[in-house]
Coordinates of C-alpha atoms in Angstrom, one line a residue:
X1 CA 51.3 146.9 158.9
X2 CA 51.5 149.5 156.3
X3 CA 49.5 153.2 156.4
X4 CA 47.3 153.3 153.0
X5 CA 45.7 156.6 151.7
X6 CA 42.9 156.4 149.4
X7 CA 41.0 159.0 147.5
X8 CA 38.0 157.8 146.0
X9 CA 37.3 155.2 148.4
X10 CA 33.6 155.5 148.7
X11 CA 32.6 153.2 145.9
X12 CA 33.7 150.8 142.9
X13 CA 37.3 151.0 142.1
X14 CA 38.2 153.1 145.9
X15 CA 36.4 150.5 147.8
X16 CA 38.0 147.4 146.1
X17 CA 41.4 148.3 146.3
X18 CA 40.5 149.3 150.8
X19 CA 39.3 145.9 150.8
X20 CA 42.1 144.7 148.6
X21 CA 45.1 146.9 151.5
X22 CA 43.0 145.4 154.2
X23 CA 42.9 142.1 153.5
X24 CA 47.2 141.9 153.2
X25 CA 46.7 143.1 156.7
X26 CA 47.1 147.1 156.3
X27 CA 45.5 150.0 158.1
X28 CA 43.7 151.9 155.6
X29 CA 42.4 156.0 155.8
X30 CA 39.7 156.4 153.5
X31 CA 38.7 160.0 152.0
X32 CA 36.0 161.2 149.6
X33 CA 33.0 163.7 149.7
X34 CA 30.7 161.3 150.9
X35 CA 30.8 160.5 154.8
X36 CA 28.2 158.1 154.4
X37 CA 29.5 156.0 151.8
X38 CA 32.9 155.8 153.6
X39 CA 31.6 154.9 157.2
X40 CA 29.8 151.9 155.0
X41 CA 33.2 151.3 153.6
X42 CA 35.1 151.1 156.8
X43 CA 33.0 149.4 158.5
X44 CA 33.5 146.4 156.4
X45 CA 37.2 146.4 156.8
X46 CA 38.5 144.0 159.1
X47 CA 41.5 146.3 160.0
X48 CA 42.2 149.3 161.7
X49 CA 39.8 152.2 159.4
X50 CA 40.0 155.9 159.3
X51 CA 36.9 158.3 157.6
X52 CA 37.9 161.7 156.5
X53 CA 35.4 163.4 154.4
X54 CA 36.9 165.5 151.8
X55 CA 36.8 167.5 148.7
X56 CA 40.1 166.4 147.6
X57 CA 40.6 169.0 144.4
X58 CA 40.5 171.9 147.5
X59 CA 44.0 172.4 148.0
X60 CA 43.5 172.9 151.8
X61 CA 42.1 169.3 151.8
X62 CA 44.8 167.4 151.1
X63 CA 47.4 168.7 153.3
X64 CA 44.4 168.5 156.4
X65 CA 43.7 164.6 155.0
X66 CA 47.4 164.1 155.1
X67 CA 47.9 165.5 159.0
X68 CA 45.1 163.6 160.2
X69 CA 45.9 160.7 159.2
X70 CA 49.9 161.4 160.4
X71 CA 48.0 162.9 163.3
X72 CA 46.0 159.5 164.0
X73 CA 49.1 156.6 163.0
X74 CA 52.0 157.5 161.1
X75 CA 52.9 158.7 158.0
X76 CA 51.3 157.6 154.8
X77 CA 53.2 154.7 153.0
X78 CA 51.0 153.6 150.5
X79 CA 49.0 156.2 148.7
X80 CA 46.5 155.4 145.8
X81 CA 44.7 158.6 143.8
X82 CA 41.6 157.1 142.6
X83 CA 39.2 159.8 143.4
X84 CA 37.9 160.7 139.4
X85 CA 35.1 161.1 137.7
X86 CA 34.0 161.9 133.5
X87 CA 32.5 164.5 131.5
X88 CA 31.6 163.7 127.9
X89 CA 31.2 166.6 125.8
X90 CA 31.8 167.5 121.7
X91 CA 35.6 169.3 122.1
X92 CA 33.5 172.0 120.5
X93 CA 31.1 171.8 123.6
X94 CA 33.8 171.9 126.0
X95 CA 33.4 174.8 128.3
X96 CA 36.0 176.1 130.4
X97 CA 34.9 175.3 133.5
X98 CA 34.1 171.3 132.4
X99 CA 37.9 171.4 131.1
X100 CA 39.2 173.2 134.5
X101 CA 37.1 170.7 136.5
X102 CA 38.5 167.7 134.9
X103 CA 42.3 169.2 135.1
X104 CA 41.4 170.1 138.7
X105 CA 40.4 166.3 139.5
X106 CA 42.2 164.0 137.8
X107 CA 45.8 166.3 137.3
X108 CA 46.5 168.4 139.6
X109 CA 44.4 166.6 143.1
X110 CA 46.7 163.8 142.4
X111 CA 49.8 166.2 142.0
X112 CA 49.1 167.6 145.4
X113 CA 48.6 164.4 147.0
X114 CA 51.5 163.2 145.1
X115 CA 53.7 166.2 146.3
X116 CA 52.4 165.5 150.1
X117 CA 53.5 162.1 150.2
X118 CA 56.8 161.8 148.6
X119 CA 59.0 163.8 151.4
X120 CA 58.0 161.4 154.1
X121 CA 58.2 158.4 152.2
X122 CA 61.4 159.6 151.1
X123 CA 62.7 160.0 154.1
X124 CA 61.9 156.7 155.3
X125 CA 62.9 155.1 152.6
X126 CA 60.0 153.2 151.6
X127 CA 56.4 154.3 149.9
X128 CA 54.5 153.1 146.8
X129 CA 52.2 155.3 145.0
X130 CA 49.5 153.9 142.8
X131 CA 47.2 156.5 140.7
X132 CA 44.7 154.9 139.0
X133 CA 44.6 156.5 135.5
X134 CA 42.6 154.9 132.7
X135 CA 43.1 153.8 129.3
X136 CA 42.4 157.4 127.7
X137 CA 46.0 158.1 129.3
X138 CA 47.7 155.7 126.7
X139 CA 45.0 157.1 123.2
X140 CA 42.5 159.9 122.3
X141 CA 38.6 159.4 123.0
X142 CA 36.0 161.2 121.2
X143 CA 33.8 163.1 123.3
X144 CA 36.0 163.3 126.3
X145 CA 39.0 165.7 125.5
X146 CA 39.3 167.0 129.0
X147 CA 39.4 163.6 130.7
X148 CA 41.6 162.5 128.0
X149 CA 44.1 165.2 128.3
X150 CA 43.7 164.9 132.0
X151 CA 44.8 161.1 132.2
X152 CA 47.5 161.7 129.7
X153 CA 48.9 164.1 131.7
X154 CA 48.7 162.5 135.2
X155 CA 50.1 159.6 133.2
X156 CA 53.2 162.0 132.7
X157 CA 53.1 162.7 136.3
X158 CA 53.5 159.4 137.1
X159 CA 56.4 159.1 135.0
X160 CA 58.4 161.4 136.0
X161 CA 57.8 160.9 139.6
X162 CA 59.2 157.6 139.2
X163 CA 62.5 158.5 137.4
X164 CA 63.1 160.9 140.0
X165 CA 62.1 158.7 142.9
X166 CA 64.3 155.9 141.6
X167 CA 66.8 155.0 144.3
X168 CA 65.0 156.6 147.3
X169 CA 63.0 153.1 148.1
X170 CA 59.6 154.7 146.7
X171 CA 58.2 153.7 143.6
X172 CA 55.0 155.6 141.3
X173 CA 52.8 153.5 139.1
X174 CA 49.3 154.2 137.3
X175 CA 47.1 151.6 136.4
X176 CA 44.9 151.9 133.2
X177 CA 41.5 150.4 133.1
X178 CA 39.2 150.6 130.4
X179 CA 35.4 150.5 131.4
X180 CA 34.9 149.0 134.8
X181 CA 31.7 148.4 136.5
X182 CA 31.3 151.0 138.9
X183 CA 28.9 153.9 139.1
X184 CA 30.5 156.1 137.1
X185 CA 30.1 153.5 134.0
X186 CA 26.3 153.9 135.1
X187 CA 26.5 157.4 134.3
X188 CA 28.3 156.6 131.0
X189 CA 25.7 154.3 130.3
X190 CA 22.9 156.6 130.8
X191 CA 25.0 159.3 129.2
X192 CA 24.9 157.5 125.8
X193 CA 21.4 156.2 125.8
X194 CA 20.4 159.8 126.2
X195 CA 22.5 160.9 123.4
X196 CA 21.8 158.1 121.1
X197 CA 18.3 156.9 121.8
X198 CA 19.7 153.1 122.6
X199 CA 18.6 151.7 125.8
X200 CA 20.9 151.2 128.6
X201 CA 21.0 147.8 128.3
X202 CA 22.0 148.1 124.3
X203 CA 24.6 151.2 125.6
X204 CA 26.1 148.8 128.5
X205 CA 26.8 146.2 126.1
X206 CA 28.6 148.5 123.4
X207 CA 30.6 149.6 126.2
X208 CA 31.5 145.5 127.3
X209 CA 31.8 144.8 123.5
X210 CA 34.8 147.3 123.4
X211 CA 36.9 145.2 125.6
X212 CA 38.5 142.2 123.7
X213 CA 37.3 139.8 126.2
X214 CA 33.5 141.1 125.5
X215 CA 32.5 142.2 129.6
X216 CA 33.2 145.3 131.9
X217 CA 36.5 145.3 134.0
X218 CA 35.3 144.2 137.6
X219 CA 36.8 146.7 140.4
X220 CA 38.2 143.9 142.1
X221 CA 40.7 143.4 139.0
X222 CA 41.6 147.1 138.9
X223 CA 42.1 146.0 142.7
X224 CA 44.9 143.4 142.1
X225 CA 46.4 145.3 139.6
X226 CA 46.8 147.9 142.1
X227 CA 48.2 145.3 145.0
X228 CA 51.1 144.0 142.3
X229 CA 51.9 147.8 142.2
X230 CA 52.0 148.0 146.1
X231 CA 53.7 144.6 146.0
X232 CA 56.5 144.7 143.5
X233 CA 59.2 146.6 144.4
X234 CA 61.0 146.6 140.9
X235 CA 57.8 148.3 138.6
X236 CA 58.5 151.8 138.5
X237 CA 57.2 154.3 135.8
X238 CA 54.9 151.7 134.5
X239 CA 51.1 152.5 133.5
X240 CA 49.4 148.9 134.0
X241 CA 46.8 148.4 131.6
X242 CA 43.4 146.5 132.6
X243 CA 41.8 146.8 129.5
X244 CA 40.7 143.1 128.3
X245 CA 43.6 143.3 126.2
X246 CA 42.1 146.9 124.3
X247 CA 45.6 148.3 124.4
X248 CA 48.8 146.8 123.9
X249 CA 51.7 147.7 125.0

């Protein structure tokens, strides 16, 4: 039985890949800023569960996440940085604080969680870390230059983690969906009918149509792709898309 770590677990992609480390048998600490959603969570898991309500982008909150959970089992061997969320904004609407909020997010809470986990795994020669990126790591999106620089840059993370983790027994992947069908493409689909008059229905089926196979990415695929990571010692350095075949590579 393996010690998982996920940010972001209180909903759609976080709460498919808990289910996903449970069902291979894992113990599985869950953390995000809402208590309720993750006691929901937990309770559904038919392994051993921790709940620890956090704010990950506080720097204080990852290293207390990280003791408690050491505190409570063991050290953390399998860590997936999930927690995210979008902004959509004209580049020339862009304020500083939506850019630093993005950064803060989706760079540098999964650098510090990242940076947390790697000694111990290290040093006990075994750990797989997953973040869960998106397709705006791998090209540029209109309208969301802050998420889009912050994905290509935790994309980078994740890259270089890996080539210097090679060897040690601890491997560093991202995995790249496009639109999934979680609660934060709800707020992408309200986000466009408000800006372009469509209806959500018409906005939720532009966003399906840009997938290749026509639909939304279910979490439960993001899920799997997250497991091989987890699973498959050799893949290192790789950013996984699971796109519907949007972007090859």
């Amino acid at each position: 039985m393996r010690t998982c770590l996920v940010t972001g677990a209180g909903r759609g992609i976080g709460r498919a890949v808990a289910r996903r480390l449970a069902a291979e048998g894992h113990r599985v600490a869950l953390t995000a800023r809402s208590a309720d959603q993750l006691e929901e969570v937990a309770a559904a898991l038919p392994v051993p569960s921790l709940v620890l309500p956090a704010d990950i982008t506080v720097a204080s909150a990852v290293e207390e996440t990280f003791t408690a959970v050491e505190t409570r089992w063991a050290g953390v061997d399998v860590l997936v940085a999930n927690a995210g969320a979008g902004v959509s904004a004209k580049l020339a609407d862009t304020t500083d604080d939506m850019w630093q909020a993005q950064l803060d997010l989706l760079l540098t809470a999964p650098f510090r969680c990242v940076r947390r986990a790697v000694p111990g795994m290290v040093g006990r020669g075994w750990g797989r870390i997953v973040v869960v990126a998106s397709v705006a790591a791998k090209r540029g999106e209109p309208y969301v230059a802050a998420y889009t620089a912050a994905k290509h840059g935790v994309l980078g993370l994740v890259r270089a983690a890996a080539a210097e983790l090679a060897g040690t027994g601890v491997t560093v992947n991202a995995v790249c969906p496009a639109y999934v069908d979680t609660p934060m493409t709800d707020a992408t689909v309200a986000a466009i009918a408000r800006r372009t008059g469509r209806t959500p229905e018409q906005a939720r089926a532009a966003l399906a149509a840009r997938q290749p196979i026509g639909r939304l990415v279910t979490p439960d695929e993001v899920a799997e792709a997250v497991w091989f990571c987890v699973a498959n010692g050799a893949v290192t350095g790789q950013g996984l898309n699971v796109d519907g075949g949007a972007v090859q590579s």
